[in-house]
XYZ file of C-alpha atoms in Angstrom:
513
model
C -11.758 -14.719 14.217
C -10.922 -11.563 15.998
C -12.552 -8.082 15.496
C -9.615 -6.811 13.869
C -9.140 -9.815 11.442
C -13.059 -8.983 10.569
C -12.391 -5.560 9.922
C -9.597 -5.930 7.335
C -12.343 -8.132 5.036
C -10.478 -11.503 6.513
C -12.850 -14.993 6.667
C -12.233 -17.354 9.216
C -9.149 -18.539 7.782
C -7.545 -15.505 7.504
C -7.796 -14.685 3.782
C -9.356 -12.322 1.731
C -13.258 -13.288 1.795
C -13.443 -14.684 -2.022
C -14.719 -17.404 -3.677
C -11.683 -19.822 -6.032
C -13.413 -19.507 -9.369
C -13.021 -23.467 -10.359
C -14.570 -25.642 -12.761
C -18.522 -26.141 -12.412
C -18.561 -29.153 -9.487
C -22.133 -31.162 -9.894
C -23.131 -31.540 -6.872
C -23.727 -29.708 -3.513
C -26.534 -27.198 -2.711
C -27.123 -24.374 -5.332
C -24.780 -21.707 -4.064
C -21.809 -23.823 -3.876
C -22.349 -24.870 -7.261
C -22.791 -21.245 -8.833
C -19.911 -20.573 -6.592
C -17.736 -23.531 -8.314
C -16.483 -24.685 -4.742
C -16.673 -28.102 -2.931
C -19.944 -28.379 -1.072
C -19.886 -30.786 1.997
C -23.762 -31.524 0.913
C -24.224 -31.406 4.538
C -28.758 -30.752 5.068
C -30.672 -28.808 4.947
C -27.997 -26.078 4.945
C -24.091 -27.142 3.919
C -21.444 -26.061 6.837
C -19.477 -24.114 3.946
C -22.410 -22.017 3.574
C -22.922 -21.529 7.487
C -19.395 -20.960 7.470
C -18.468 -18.342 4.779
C -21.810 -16.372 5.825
C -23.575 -16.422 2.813
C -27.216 -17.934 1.708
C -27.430 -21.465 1.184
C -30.090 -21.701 -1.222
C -30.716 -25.550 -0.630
C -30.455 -28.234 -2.815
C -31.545 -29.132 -6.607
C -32.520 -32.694 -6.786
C -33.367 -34.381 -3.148
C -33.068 -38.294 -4.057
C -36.457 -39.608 -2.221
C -38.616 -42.134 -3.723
C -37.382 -41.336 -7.079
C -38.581 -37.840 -7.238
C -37.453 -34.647 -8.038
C -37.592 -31.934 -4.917
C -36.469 -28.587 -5.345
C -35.266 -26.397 -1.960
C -34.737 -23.265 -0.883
C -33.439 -20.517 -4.293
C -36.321 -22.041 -6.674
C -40.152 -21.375 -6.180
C -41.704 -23.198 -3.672
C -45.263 -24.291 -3.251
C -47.452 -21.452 -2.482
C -49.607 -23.735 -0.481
C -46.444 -24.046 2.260
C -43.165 -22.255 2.713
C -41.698 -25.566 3.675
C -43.867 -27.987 1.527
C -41.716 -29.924 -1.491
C -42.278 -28.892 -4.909
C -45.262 -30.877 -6.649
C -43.984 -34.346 -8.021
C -44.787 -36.463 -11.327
C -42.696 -36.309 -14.363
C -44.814 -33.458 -15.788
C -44.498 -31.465 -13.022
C -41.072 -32.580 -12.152
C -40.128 -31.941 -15.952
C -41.410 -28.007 -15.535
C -39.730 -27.573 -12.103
C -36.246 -29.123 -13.754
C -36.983 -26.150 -16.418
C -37.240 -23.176 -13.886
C -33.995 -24.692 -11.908
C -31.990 -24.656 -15.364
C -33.151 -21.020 -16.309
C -32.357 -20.078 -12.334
C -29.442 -21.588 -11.880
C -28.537 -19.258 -15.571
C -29.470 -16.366 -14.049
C -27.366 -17.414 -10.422
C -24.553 -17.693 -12.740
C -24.233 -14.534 -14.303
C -24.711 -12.727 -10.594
C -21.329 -14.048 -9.141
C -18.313 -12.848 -11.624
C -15.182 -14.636 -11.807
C -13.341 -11.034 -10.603
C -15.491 -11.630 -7.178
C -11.926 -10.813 -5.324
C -11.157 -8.132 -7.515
C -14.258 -6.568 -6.501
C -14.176 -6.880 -3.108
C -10.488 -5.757 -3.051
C -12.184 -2.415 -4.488
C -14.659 -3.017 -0.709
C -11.875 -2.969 1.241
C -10.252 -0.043 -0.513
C -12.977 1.853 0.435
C -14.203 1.058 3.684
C -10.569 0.514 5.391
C -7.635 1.896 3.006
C -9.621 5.203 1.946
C -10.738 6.109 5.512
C -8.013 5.502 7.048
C -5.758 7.902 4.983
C -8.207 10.580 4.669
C -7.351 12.402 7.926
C -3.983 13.351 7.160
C -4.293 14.448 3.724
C -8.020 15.643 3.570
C -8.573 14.227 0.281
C -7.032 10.699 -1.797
C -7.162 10.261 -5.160
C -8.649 6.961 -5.887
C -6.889 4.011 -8.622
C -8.221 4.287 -12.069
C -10.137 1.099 -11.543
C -12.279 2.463 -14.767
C -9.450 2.248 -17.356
C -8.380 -0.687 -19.343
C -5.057 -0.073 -18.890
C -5.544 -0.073 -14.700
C -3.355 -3.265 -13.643
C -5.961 -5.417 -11.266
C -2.971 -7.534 -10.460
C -0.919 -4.886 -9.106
C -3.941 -3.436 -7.069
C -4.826 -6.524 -5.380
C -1.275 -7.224 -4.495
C -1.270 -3.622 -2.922
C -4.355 -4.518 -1.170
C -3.107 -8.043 0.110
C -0.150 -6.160 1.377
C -1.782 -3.732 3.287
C -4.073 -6.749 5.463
C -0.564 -8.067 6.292
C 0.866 -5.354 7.103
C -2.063 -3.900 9.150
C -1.915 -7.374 10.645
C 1.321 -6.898 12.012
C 1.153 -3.375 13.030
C -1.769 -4.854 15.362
C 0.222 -7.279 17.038
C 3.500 -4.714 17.217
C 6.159 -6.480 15.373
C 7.041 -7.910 11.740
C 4.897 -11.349 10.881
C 6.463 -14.138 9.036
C 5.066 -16.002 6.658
C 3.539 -19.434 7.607
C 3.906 -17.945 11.372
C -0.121 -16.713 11.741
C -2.258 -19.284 10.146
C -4.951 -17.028 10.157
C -2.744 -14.772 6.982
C -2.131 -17.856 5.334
C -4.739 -17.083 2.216
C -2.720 -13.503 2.254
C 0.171 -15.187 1.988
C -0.922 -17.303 -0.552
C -2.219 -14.780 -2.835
C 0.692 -12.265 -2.021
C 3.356 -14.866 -3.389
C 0.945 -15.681 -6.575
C 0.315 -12.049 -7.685
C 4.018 -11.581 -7.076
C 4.735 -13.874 -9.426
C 2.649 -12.894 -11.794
C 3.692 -9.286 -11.606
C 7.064 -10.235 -12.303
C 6.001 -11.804 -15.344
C 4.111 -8.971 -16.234
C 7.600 -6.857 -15.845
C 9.842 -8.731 -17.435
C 7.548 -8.682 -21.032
C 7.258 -4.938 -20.167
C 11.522 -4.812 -20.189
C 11.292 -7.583 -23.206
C 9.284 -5.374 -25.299
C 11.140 -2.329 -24.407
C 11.607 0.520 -27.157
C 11.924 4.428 -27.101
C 8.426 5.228 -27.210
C 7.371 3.410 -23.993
C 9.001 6.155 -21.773
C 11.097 3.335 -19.846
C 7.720 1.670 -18.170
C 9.574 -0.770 -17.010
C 10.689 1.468 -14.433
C 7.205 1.662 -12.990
C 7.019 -2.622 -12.722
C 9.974 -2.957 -11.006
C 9.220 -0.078 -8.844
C 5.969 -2.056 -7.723
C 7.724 -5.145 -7.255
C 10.432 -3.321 -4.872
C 7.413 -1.738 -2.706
C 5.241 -4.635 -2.433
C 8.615 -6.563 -0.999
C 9.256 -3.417 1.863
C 5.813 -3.972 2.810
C 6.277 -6.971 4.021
C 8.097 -9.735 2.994
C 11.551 -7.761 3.059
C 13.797 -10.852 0.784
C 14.297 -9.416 -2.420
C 14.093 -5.821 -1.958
C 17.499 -5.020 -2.897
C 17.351 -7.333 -5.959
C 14.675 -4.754 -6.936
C 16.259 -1.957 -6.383
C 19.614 -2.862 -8.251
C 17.548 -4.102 -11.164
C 15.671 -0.749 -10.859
C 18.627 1.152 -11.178
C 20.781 -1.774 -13.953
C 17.426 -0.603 -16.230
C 17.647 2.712 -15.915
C 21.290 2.431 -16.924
C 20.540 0.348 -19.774
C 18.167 3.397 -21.065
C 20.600 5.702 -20.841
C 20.381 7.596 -17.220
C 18.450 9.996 -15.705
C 18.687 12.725 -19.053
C 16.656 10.049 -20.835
C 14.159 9.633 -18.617
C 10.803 11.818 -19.694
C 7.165 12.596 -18.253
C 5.552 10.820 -15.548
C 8.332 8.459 -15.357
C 10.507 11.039 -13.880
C 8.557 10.954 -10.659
C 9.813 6.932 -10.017
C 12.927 7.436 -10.931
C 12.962 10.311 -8.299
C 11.838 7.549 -5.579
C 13.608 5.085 -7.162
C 17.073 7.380 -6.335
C 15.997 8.032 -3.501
C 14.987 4.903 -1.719
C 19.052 4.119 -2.899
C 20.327 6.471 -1.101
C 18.542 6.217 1.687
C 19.399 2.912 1.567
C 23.393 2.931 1.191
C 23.168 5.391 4.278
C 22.350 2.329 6.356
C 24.051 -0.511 5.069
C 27.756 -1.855 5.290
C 30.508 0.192 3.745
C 30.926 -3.542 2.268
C 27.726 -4.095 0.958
C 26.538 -0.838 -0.828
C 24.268 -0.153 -4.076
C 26.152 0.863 -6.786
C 24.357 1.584 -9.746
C 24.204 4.866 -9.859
C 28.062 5.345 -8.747
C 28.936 6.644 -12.490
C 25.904 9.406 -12.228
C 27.465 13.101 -12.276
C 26.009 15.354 -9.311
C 24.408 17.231 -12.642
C 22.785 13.800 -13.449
C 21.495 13.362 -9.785
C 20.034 16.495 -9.548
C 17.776 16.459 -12.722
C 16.367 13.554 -11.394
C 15.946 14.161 -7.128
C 14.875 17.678 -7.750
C 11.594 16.407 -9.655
C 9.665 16.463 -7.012
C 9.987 15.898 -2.780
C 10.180 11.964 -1.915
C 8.513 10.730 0.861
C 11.460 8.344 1.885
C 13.675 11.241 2.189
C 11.641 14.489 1.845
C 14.495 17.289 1.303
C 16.377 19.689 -0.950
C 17.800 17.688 -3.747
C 21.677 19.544 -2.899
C 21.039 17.463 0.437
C 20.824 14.311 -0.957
C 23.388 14.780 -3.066
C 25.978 15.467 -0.368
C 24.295 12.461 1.274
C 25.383 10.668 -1.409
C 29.138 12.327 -1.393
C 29.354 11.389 2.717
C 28.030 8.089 1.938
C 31.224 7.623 -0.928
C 33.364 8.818 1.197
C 32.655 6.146 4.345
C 33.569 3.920 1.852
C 36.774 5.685 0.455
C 37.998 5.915 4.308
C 37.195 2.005 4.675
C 39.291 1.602 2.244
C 41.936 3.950 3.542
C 41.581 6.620 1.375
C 40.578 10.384 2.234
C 42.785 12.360 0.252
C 43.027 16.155 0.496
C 40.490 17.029 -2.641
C 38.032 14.971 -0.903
C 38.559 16.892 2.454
C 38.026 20.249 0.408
C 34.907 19.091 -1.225
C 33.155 17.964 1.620
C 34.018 21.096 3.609
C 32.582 22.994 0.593
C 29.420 20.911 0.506
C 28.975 21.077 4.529
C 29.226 24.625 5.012
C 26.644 24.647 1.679
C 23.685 23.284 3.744
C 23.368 26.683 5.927
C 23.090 28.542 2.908
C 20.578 26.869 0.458
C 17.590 28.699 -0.560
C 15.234 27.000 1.789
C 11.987 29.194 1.469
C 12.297 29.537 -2.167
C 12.846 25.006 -2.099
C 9.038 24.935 0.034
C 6.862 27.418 -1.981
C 8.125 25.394 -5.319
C 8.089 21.812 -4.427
C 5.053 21.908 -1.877
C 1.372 22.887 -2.184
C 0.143 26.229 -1.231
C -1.724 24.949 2.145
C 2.360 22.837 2.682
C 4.776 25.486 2.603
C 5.347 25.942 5.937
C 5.358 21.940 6.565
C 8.063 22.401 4.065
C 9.751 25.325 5.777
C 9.229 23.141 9.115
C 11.380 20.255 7.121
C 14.360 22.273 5.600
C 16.253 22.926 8.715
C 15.763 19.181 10.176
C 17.389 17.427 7.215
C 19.986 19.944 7.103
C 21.532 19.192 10.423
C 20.697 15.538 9.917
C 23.054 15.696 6.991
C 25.712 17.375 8.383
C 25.438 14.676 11.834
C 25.444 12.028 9.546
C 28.891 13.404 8.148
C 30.065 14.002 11.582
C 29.456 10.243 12.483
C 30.422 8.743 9.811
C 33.679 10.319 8.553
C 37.399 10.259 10.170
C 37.420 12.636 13.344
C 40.082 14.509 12.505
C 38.440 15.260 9.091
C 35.484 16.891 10.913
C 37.560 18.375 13.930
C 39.143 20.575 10.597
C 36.303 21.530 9.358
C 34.523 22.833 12.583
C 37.767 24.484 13.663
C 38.298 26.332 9.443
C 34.585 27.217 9.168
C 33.183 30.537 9.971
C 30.094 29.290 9.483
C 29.964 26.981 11.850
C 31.794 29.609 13.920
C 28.641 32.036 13.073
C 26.083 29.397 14.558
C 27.737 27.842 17.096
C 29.421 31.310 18.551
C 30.305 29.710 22.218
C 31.519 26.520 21.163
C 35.211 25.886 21.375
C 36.398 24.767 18.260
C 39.984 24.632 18.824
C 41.718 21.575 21.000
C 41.056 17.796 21.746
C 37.527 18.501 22.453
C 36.729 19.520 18.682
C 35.033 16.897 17.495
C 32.897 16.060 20.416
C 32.057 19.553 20.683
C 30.366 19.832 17.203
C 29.029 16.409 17.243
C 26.838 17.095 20.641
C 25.628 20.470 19.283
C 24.304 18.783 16.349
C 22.944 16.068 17.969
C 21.425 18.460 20.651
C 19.684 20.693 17.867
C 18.611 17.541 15.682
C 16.719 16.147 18.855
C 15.430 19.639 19.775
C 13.942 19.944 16.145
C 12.452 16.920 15.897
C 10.919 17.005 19.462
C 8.985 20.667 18.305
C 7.208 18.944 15.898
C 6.800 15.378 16.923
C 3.490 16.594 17.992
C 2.427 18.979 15.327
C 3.810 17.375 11.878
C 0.983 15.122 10.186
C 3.618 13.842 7.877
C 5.598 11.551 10.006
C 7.208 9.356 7.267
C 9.013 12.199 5.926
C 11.432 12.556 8.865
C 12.073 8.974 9.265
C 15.814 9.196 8.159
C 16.375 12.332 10.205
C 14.793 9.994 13.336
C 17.117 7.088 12.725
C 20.219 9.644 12.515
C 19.283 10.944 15.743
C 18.506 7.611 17.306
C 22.617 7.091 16.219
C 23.747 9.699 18.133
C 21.630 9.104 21.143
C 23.624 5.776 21.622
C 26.215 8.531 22.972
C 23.616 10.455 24.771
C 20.930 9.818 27.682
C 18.152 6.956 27.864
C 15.935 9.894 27.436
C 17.004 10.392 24.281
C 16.251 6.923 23.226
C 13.340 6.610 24.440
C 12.533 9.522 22.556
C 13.649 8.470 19.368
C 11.875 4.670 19.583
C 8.359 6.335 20.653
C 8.495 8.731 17.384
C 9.883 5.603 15.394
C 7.084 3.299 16.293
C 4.428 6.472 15.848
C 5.645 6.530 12.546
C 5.359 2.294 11.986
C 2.036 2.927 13.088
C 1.041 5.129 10.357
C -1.027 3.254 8.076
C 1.290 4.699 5.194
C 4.383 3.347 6.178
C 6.454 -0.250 4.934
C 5.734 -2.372 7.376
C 9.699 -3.357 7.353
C 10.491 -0.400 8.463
C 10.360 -1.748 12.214
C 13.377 -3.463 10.800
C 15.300 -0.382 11.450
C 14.224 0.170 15.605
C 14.822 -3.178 15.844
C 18.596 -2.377 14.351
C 19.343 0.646 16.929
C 17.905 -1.009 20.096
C 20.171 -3.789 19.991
C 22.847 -0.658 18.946
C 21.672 1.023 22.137
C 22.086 -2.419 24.310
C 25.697 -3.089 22.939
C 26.829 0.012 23.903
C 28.733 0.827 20.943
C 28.253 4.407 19.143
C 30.096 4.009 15.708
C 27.674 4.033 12.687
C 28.816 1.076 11.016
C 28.653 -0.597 14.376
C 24.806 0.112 14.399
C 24.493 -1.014 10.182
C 26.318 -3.865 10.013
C 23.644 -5.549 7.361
C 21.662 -4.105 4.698
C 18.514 -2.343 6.799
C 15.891 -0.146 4.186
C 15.339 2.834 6.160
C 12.381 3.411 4.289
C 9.100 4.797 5.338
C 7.147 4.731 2.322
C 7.900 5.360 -1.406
């Protein structure tokens, strides 16, 4: 077993270090039987024992000449640490007594939520520490209430040893592929399940008064898949969004709840941005822009951590790729998106920081704003017809304001604009690849930029896949979001630059929820 298997909690099989709570065996030394596992009865100590670390307290009843020998976990002899216990039937009788009221009190020591428990370990000698630096302070899980869900924190936990498993060998890990995750596995597929069963009573028994909870299972189901196993994850997210529907859209939507149905929009549009025109996620098509702001202005997402008038014109670029697949672009469109371009330059930034970030944040906000601005407005220019953004650039005086030397008029429009965008994206991002503790927040900005540098120097790349594997690296982040630099360096090796080029599957360009 390596060190870093050791240090995530694994055994030497790779699993969680638990004990199967099965029915009472009868036979096998004393701790495998308290333990309810199969004891190989090998003496004086059984190889399970030896090989799970723990005590092996011997065995009850040693079959010699007919008479009853207790070993090591009952009282010995006190003329000999090694001496049998006295013989005879009277004496056998009274030592047969003391094993019964032992083996009692062995029994009520080990608890049939043993992995629960040491779930709760792991939390806090290897999840805990290991966010603590960035944020100074993490609010532990309720593990106190009755109403705390042990099956969806041991899921979370089993997905974070994968995970941190395949961060340490630098790429994605199948299942079945490392037999030493194959316990992980196990239990990752079997709390799954049983989450899902969990979820769908929670959406069976679904009324007014439950604040749309069902929100919140589906939510965990869609995380636990980005973390690792990456199948079903937009399944999730389209049943996410077919339930929020079916209660009657973001206006109906109260309290807590609000906060993952923000995520929950916002892992959708993040996720449209990088999928096929083909193959988008529409359930949340028939929202109004009023709708869609009620619910991304609740609070700042982590998956795409900006004003919530940005993601709403990342939405509008992302309808219009499709309506110019389809061959339509029609002159009310072309207004719109001029309108909602020239917009980003002029949203209240400062006043955006101080309300959605803490006191001790604002300037990590303020550090934000203008990144995901020009990321918006690149991923317009590289995603929408040429001509459409060579007539905006030329009829702005905005961008005519920032970009005061750049010739807007002639055949050199477009590529004009697009490398000064692309040129001020990387130049933001490389100021504070250094300096920004928050790194999952400007994954989307990242990938938009690594786009753009398939027109622009290996520098640039290289660049773009260093901060992109910085932020993998995180202990915060999906683990499928390697998935994505995986995407643009074949992009990069093809040579091709167009956008849907680079997407042509379904990638989730998402950090963390």
């Amino acid at each position: 077993m390596s060190s870093f298997e050791g240090s995530l909690g694994l055994n030497q099989t790779g699993g969680l270090r638990q004990k199967r709570w099965t029915p009472r065996v009868k036979s096998g030394c004393l701790t495998c039987r308290t333990r309810r596992v199969k004891c190989d009865e090998t003496r004086p100590v059984c190889k399970r024992c030896v090989k799970t670390r723990v005590e092996c307290r011997g065995y009850a009843v040693e079959p010699a000449d007919g008479e009853a020998t207790l070993h090591a976990g009952l009282p010995k002899d006190s003329t000999s640490e090694g001496q049998h216990f006295a013989t005879g039937p009277r004496r056998s009788a009274e030592s047969l007594q003391q094993y019964k009221r032992k083996e009692r009190l062995y029994a009520t020591l080990d608890h049939p939520d043993w992995e629960y428990f040491d779930a709760i370990r792991y939390y806090f000698q290897i999840v805990k520490p290991s966010r603590m630096p960035e944020t100074g302070e993490v609010l532990d899980p309720p593990f106190h209430l009755p109403v705390f869900s042990k099956t969806k924190f041991l899921s979370q936990i089993i997905c974070d040893q994968i995970s941190r498993a395949s961060k340490a060998r630098g790429r994605l890990l199948e299942p079945g592929e490392d037999p030493a995750l194959a316990g992980s596995w196990e239990r990752h597929h079997r709390y799954t399940v049983d989450y899902i069963r969990f979820t769908n009573e929670l959406v069976r028994r679904d009324d007014s008064s439950n604040g749309a909870i069902g929100l919140h299972g589906i939510m965990h189901l869609l995380v636990v898949d980005l973390y690792v196993k990456r199948s079903f994850w937009r399944a999730h997210l389209n049943g996410f969004l077919a339930y929020l529907q079916h209660r009657g859209g973001p206006r109906n939507i109260k309290g807590q709840t609000r906060a993952t149905l923000n995520t929950g929009l916002a892992l959708a549009v993040s996720a449209n941005t990088t999928s096929p025109v083909a193959d988008q996620i529409k359930g949340f098509d028939h929202f109004t822009d009023e709708e869609l702001r009620l619910a991304l202005d609740y609070q700042v997402c982590g998956t795409m951590g900006c004003h919530a008038d940005l993601l709403i014109t990342t939405i509008n670029i992302t309808r219009w790729r499709v309506s110019v697949a389809n061959g339509v672009f029609l002159a009310p469109q072309q207004a719109k998106m001029q309108s909602m371009l020239d917009e980003t330059w002029h949203l209240d930034m400062a006043k955006w920081a101080a309300d959605k970030f803490p006191e001790d944040q604002v300037a990590d906000g303020l550090m934000l704003a203008p990144i995901y601005a020009t990321a918006v407005r690149l991923y317009a220019i590289l995603t929408l017809p040429r001509i459409a953004i060579a007539t905006w650039a030329s009829c702005s005086a905005q961008v005519r304001a920032i970009y005061p030397k750049l010739s807007v008029r002639g055949p050199d429009t477009y590529e004009n604009i697009r490398n000064a965008h692309a040129e001020e994206l990387m130049r933001l991002l490389q100021q504070v690849a250094l300096e920004y503790d928050l790194r999952t927040a400007l994954a989307w900005p990242v990938v938009v930029a690594g786009v753009a540098a398939a027109s622009s120097t290996a520098e640039d790349q290289i660049f773009v896949a260093k901060m992109m594997l910085s932020i993998w690296e995180h202990p915060a982040t999906l683990c499928t979001f390697m998935m994505t630099l995986e995407k643009l360096r074949t992009f990069w090796a093809s040579g091709k630059t167009d956008w849907n080029e680079c997407f042509d599957e379904p990638v989730a360009c998402i950090p963390a929820p």
